[in-house]
Coordinates of C-alpha atoms and ligand atoms in Angstrom, one line a residue:
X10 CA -1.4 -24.4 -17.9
X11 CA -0.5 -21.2 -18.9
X12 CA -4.7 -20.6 -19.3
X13 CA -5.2 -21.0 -15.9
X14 CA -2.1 -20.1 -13.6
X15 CA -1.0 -16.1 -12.9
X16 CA 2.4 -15.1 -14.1
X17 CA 4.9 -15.6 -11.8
X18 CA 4.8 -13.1 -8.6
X19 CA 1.5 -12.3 -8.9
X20 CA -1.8 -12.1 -6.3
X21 CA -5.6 -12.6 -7.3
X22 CA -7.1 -10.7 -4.1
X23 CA -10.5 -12.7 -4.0
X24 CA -13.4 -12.0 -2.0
X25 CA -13.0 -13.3 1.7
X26 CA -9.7 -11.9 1.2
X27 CA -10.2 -8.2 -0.7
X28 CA -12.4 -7.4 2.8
X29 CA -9.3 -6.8 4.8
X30 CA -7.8 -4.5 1.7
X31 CA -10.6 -2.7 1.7
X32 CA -10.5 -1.9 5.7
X33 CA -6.7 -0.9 5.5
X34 CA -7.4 1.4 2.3
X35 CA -10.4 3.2 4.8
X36 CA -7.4 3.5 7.7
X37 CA -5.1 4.8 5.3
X38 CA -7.8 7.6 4.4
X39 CA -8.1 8.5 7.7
X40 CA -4.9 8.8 8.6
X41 CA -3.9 10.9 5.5
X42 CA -6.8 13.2 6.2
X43 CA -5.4 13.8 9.5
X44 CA -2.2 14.6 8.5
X45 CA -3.2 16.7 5.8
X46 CA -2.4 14.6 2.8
X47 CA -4.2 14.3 -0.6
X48 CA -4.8 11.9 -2.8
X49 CA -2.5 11.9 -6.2
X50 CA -2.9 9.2 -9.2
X51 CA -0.5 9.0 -11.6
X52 CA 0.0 6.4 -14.9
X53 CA 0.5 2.7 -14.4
X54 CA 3.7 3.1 -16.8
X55 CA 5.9 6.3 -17.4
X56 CA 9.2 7.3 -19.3
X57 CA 12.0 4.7 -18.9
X58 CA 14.1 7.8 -18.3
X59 CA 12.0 9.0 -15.5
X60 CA 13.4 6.5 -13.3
X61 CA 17.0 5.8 -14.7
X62 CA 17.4 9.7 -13.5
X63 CA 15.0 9.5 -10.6
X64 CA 15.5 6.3 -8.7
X65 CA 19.7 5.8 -10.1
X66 CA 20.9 3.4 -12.6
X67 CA 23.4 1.7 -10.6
X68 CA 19.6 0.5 -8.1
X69 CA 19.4 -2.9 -8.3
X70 CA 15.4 -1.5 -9.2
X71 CA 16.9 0.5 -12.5
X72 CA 19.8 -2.7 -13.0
X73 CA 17.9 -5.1 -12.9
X74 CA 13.9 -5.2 -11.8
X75 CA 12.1 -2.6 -14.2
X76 CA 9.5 -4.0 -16.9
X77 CA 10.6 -1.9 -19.3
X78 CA 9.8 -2.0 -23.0
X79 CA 8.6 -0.4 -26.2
X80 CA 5.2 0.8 -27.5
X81 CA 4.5 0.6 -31.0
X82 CA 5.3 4.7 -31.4
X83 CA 8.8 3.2 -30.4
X84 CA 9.2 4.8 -27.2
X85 CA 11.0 3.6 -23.6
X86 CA 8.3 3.3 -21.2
X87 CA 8.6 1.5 -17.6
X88 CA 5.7 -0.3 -15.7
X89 CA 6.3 2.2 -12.3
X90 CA 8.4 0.2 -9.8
X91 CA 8.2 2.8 -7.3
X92 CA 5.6 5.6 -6.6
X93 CA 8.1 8.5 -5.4
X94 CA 9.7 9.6 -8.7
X95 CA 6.1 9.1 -11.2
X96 CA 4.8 11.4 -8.4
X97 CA 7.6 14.1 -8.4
X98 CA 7.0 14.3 -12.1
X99 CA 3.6 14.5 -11.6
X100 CA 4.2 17.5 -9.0
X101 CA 6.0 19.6 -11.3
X102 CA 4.5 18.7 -14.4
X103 CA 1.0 20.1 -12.5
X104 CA 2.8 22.9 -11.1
X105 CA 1.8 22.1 -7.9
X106 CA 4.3 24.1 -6.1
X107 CA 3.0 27.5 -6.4
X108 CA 0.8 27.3 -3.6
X109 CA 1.2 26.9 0.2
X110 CA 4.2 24.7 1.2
X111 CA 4.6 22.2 2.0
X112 CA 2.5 20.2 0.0
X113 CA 1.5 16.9 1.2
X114 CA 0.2 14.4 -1.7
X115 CA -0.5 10.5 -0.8
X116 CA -0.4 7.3 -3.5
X117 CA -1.7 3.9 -3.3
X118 CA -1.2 1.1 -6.1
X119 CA 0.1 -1.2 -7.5
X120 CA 4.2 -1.4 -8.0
X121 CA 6.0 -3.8 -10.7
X122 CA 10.0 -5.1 -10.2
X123 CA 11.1 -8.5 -11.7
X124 CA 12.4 -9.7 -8.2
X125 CA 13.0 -13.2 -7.4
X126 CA 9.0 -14.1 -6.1
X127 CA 8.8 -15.4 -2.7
X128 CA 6.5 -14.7 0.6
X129 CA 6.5 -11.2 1.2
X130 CA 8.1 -10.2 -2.7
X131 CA 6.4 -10.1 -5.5
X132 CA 6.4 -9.0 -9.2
X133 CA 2.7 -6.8 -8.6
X134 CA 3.0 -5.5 -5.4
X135 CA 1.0 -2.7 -4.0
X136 CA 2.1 0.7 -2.3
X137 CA 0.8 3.0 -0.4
X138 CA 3.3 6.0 -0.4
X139 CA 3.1 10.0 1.3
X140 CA 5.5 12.8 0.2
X141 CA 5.5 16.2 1.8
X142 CA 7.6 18.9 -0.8
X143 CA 8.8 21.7 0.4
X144 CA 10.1 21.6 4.1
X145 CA 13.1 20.8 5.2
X146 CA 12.1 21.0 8.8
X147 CA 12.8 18.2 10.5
X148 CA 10.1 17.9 12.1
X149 CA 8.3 16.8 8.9
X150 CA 10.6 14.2 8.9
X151 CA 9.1 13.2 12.3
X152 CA 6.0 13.5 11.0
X153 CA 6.7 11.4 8.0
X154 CA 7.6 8.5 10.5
X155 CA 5.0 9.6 12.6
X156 CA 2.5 8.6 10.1
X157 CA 2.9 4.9 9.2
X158 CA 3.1 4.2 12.8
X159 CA -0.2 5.6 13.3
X160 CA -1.4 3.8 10.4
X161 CA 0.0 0.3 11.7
X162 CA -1.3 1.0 15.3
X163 CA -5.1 1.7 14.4
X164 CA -4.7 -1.6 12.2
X165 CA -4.3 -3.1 15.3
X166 CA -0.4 -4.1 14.1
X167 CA 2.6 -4.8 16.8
X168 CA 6.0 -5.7 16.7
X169 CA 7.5 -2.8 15.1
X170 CA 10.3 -1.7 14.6
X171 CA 11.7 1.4 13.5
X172 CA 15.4 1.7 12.5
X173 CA 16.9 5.2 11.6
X174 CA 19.8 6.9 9.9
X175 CA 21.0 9.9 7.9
X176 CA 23.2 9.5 5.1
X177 CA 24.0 13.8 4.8
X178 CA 24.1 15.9 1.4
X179 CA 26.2 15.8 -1.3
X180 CA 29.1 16.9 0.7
X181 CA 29.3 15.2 3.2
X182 CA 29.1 12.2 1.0
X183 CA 31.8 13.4 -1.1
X184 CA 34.2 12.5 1.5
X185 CA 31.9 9.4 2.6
X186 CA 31.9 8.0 -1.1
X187 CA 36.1 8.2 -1.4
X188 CA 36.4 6.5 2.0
X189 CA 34.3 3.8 0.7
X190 CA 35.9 3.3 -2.3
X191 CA 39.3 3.3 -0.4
X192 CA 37.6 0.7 2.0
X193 CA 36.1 -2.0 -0.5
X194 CA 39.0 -1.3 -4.1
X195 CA 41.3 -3.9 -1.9
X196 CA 38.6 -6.7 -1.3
X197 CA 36.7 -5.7 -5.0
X198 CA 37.8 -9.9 -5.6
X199 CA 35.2 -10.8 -3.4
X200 CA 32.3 -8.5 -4.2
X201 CA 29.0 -9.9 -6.6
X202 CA 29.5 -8.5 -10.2
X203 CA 26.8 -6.2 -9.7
X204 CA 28.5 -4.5 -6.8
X205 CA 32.3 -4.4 -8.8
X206 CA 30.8 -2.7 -11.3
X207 CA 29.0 0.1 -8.6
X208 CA 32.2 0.4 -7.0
X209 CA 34.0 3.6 -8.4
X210 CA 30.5 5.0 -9.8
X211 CA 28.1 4.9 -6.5
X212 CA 30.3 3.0 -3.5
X213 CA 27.6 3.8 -1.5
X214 CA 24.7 1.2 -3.4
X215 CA 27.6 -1.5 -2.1
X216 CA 26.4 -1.2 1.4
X217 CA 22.5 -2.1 0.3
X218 CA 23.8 -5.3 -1.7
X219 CA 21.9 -8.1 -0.5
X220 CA 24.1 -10.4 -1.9
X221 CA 25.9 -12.1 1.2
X222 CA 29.7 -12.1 0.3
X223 CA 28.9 -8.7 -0.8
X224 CA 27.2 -8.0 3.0
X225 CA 30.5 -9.7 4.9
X226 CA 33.0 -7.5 3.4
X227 CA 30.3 -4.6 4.2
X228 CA 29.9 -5.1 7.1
X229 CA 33.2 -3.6 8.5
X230 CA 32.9 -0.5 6.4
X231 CA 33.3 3.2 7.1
X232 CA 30.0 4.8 9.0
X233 CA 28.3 7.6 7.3
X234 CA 27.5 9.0 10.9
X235 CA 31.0 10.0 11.1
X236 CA 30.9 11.8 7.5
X237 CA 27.9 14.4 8.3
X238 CA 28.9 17.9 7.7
X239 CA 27.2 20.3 10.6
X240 CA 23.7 21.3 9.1
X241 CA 23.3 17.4 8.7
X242 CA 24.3 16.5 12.5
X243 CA 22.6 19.6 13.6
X244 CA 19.0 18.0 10.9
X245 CA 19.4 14.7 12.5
X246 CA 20.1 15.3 16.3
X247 CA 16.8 17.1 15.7
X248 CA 14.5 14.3 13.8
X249 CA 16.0 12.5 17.0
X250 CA 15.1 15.1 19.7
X251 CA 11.2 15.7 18.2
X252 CA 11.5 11.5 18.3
X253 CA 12.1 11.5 22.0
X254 CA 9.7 14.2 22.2
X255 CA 6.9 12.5 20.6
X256 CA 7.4 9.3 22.7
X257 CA 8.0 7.5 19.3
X258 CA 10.8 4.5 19.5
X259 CA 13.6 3.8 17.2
X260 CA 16.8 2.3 16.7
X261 CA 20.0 3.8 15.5
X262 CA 21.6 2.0 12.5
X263 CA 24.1 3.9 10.8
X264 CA 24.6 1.0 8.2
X265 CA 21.1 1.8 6.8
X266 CA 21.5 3.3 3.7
X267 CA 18.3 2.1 1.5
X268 CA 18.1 1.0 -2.3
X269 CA 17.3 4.3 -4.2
X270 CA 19.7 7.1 -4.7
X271 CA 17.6 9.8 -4.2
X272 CA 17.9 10.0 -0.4
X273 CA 19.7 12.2 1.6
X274 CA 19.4 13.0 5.3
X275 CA 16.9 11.1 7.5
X276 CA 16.7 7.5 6.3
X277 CA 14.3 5.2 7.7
X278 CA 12.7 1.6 7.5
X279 CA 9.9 0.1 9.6
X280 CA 10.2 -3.7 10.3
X281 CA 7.6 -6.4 11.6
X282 CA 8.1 -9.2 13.9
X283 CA 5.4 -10.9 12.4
X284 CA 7.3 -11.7 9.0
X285 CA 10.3 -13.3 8.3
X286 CA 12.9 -12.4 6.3
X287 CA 10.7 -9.5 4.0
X288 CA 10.4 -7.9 7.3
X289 CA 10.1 -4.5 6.2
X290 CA 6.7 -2.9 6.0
X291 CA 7.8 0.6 4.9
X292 CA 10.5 2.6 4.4
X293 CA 11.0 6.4 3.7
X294 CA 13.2 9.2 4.1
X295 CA 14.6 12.8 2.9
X296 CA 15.0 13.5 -0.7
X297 CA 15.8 17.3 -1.1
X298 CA 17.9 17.1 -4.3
X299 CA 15.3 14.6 -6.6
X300 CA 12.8 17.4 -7.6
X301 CA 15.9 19.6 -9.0
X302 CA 17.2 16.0 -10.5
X303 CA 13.9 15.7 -12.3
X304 CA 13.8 19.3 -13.8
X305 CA 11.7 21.6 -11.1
X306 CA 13.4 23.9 -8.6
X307 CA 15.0 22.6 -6.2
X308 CA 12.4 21.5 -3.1
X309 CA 13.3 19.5 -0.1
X310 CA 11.3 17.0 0.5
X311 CA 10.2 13.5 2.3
X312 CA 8.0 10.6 2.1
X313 CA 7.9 7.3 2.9
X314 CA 6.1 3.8 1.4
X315 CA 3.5 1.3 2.8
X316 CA 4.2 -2.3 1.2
X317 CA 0.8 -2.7 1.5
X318 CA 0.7 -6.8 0.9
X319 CA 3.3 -7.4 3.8
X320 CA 0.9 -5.3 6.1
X321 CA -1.9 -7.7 5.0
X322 CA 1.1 -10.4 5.3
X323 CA 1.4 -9.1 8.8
X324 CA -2.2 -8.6 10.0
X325 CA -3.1 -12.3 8.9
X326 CA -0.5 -13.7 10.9
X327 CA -1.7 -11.4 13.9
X328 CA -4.9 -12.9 13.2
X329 CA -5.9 -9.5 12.9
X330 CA -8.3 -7.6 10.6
X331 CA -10.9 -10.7 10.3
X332 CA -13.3 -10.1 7.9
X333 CA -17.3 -9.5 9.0
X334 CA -19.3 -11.9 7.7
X335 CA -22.5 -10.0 6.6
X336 CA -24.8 -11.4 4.4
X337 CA -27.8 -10.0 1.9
X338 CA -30.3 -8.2 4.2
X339 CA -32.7 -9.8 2.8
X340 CA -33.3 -13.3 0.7
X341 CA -36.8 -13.1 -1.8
X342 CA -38.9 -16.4 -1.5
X343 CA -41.1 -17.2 -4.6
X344 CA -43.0 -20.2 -6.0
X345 CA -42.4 -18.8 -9.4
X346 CA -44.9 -17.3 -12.1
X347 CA -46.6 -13.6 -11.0
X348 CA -44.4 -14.2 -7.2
X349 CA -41.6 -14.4 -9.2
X350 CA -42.2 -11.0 -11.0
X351 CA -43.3 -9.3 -8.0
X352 CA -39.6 -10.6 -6.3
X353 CA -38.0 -9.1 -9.0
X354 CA -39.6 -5.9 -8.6
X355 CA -39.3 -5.9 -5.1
X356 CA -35.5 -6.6 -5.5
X357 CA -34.5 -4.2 -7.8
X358 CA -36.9 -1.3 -5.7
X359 CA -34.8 -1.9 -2.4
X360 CA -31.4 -2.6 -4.4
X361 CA -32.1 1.1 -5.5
X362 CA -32.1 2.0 -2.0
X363 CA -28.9 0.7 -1.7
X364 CA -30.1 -2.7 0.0
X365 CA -28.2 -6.1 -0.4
X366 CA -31.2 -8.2 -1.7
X367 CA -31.1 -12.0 -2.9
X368 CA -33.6 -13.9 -5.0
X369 CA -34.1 -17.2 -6.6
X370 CA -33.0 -17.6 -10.2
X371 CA -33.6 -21.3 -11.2
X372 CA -37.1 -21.6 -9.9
X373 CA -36.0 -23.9 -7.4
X374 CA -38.4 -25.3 -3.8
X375 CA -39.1 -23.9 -1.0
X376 CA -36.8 -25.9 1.1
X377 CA -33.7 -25.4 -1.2
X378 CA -34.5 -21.0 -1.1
X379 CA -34.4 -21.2 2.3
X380 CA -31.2 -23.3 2.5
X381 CA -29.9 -20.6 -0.4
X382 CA -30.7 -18.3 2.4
X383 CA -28.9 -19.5 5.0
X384 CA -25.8 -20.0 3.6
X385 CA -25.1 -17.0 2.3
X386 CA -26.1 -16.1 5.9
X387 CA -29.6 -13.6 5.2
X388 CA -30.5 -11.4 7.9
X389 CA -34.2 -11.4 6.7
X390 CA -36.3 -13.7 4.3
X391 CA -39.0 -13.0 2.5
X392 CA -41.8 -15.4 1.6
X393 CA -43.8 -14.2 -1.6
X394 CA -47.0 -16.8 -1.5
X395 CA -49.2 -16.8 -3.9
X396 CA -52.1 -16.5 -1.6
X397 CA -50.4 -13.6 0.3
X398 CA -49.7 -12.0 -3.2
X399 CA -53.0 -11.9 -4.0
X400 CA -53.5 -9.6 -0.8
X401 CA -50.5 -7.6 -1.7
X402 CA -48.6 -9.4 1.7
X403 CA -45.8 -11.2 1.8
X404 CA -44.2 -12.8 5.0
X405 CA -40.7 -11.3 6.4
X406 CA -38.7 -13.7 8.6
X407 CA -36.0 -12.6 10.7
X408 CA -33.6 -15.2 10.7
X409 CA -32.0 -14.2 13.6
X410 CA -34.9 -14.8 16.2
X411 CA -37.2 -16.9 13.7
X412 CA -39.8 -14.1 13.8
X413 CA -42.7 -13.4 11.4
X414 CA -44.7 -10.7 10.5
X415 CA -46.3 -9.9 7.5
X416 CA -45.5 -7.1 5.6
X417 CA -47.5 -4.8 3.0
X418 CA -46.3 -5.3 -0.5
X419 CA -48.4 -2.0 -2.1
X420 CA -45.7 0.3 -0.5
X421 CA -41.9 -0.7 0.2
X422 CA -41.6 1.8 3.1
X423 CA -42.3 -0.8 5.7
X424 CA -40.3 -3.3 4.4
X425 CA -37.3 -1.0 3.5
X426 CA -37.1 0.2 6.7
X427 CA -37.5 -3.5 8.9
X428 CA -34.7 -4.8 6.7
X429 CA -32.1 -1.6 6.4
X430 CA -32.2 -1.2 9.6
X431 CA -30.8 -4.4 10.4
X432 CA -28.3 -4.3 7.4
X433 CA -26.4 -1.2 8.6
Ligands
LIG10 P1 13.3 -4.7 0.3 O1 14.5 -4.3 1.1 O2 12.4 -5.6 1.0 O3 13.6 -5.1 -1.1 P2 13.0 -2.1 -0.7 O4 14.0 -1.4 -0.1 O5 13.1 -2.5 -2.1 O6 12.5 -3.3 0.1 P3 11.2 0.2 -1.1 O7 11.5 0.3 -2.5 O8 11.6 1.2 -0.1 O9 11.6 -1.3 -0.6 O10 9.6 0.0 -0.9 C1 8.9 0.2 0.4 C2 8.2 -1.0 0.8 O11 7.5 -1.7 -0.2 C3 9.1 -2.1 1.4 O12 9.4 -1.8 2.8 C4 8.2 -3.3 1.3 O13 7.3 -3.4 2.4 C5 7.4 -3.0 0.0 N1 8.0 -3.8 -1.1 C6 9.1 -3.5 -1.8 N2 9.4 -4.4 -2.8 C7 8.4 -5.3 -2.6 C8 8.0 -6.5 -3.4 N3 8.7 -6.9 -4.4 N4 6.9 -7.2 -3.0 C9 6.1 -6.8 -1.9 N5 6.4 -5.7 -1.2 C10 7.5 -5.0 -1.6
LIG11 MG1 13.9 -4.2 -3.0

């Protein structure tokens, strides 16, 4: 059993399957490159500590989802649950910002939390995440929003949503935090023990709780909206003005607050109609106080993350993204002995062009090559005889038209050309 089943929360991405990853990773290129953004890989696994500080250790993520444990020179290390605070680290450690700024760095990989596995969450999950350091224009934050929704529109995705908020700077939250407090202390009888615990040291994590008792007594809470000190109405009635601008949709909801503590400011989250409850596809926002957190100067800063298996999720039930069906561009007929050897020097001369090229490995007939052929759906097929051999031809079948011609064997041009032609 334990041989032959994944652990628990896991994907194999198998081929017929890895075809539509491999078409989102191209879009997500694209749309990086257009927005300026660069590509940035960090370790699989980092310092414990990196994320207690980064991410907050009243987060569920740092309470309880990280795989954390210890290597045999005794040290704390985390598989990364998230991509934002590795690449922070990774953005001061490299220095990166002593050039031009912003800076605009992209990731995409694979994420670990020990979260309760169902469709849509899972212990291995993939992200792809942008971060622009060094703005605090909010226009960037438009642009940071802008982004996904390009990506999800050239995937051919609809049905999304996007739902918006700002949760201010450290003061305004000051006075935001002690009318929480003030709010939930009376009802703390009916709040999860996760959330009693949260309630003097971050009130604000109570509001993110998915626990439901926990989300009834939320949901009549005090509204951040109403706690925002000037610069922070002034930021956000701008994010909202280049929104309107820009023609780009969203919804108002000042109860979003999101599950990391690093935010401040613009908040976002992108949902899709076509899941159901793990609706959300991505989610982002402002961060201007986490590079200072983490030991570099202090840097505004915003990004946003992909989760890049709900946008497959999402696609599939679209009945989006299919994947081509190509086949080898061409299939290498032999009736064994010196035809055999000349297949396999054929075969690995045009699979050094760069050719997809098939041949028969257990000496099998005629027929059963040619059904070989067909099923794994050959543009071309070529019969080595041993007659033809002996004149240096060979016969090329389009399968397509059932044509024939025969082809010169002495030099590949010909052949090279008939058959790439037809696999590009
Ligand atoms: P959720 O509210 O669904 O738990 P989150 O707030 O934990 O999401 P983030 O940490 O902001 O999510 O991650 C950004 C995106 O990554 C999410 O919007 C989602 O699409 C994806 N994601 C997060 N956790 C998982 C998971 N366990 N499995 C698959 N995708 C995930
Ligand atoms: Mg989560």
């Amino acid at each position: 059993m334990a041989l032959t089943s994944r652990p628990r929360g896991t994907n194999d991405i198998i081929p017929g399957e890895i075809e539509l990853w491999h078409e989102l990773e191209e879009k997500i290129r694209q749309v990086c490159h257009a927005y300026g953004y660069k590509e940035l890989r960090t370790p699989m696994f980092e310092h414990t500590e990196l994320f207690q500080r980064g991410i907050g250790d009243t987060t569920d993520i740092v309470e309880k989802e990280m795989y954390t444990f210890v290597d045999r020179g005794k040290r704390s290390l985390t598989l990364r649950p998230e991509g934002t605070a590795p690449l922070v680290r990774a953005y001061i450690e490299n220095n990166l910002g002593s050039g031009a700024l912003p800076i605009k760095l992209f990731y995409y990989g694979p994420m670990f939390r020990y979260e309760r596995p169902q469709a849509g969450r899972y212990r291995q999950f993939v992200q792809f995440g942008f971060e622009a350091l060094g703005s605090s224009d909010p226009l960037l934050d438009v642009e940071a929003i802008a982004l996904p929704l390009e990506l999800y529109r050239s995937c051919g995705l609809s049905g999304f949503e996007v739902e918006l908020n700002s949760i201010g700077c450290a003061e305004c939250r000051t006075g935001y935090r002690n009318a929480l407090t003030a709010y939930f202390e009376p009802q703390a009888a009916k709040l999860c023990g996760s959330c009693q615990g949260r309630l003097h040291r971050n009130p604000l994590r109570l509001l993110d709780c998915k626990v439901e008792s926990c989300q009834a007594v939320a949901k009549d809470a005090p509204l951040i909206t109403e706690y925002l000190c000037s610069d922070c109405a002034d930021h956000f009635s701008q994010v909202q003005k280049y929104l309107d601008k820009l023609d780009i949709r969203y919804t108002l909801n000042p109860r979003l607050v999101r599950g990391l503590d690093y935010y401040t400011r613009t908040v976002f989250e992108v949902t899709s109609s076509e899941l159901g409850s793990q609706n959300a596809i991505g989610a982002g926002g402002r961060y201007d106080g986490l590079v200072q957190e983490l030991g570099g100067k202090e840097t505004p800063a915003v990004g946003f993350a992909v989760g890049v298996d709900r946008l497959v999720l999402a696609l599939r039930n679209q009945g989006k993204l299919q994947p081509s069906i190509s086949g080898p561009a061409v299939y290498l007929v032999h009736f064994g002995g010196e035809t055999k050897e000349k297949a396999a020097e054929i075969a690995h001369a045009l699979r050094g062009r760069g050719l997809w090229v098939e041949l028969d490995l257990g000496d099998r007939s005629i027929k059963a090559q040619m059904k070989a052929a067909n099923r794994l759906n050959s543009q071309y097929v070529l019969v080595i005889g041993e007659e033809e051999l002996s004149q240096n031809q060979a016969v090329l079948r389009n399968m397509s038209d059932g044509q024939e011609e025969s082809v010169p064997l002495d030099e590949l041009e010909p052949l090279t050309k008939i058959v790439g032609a037809c696999a590009k």
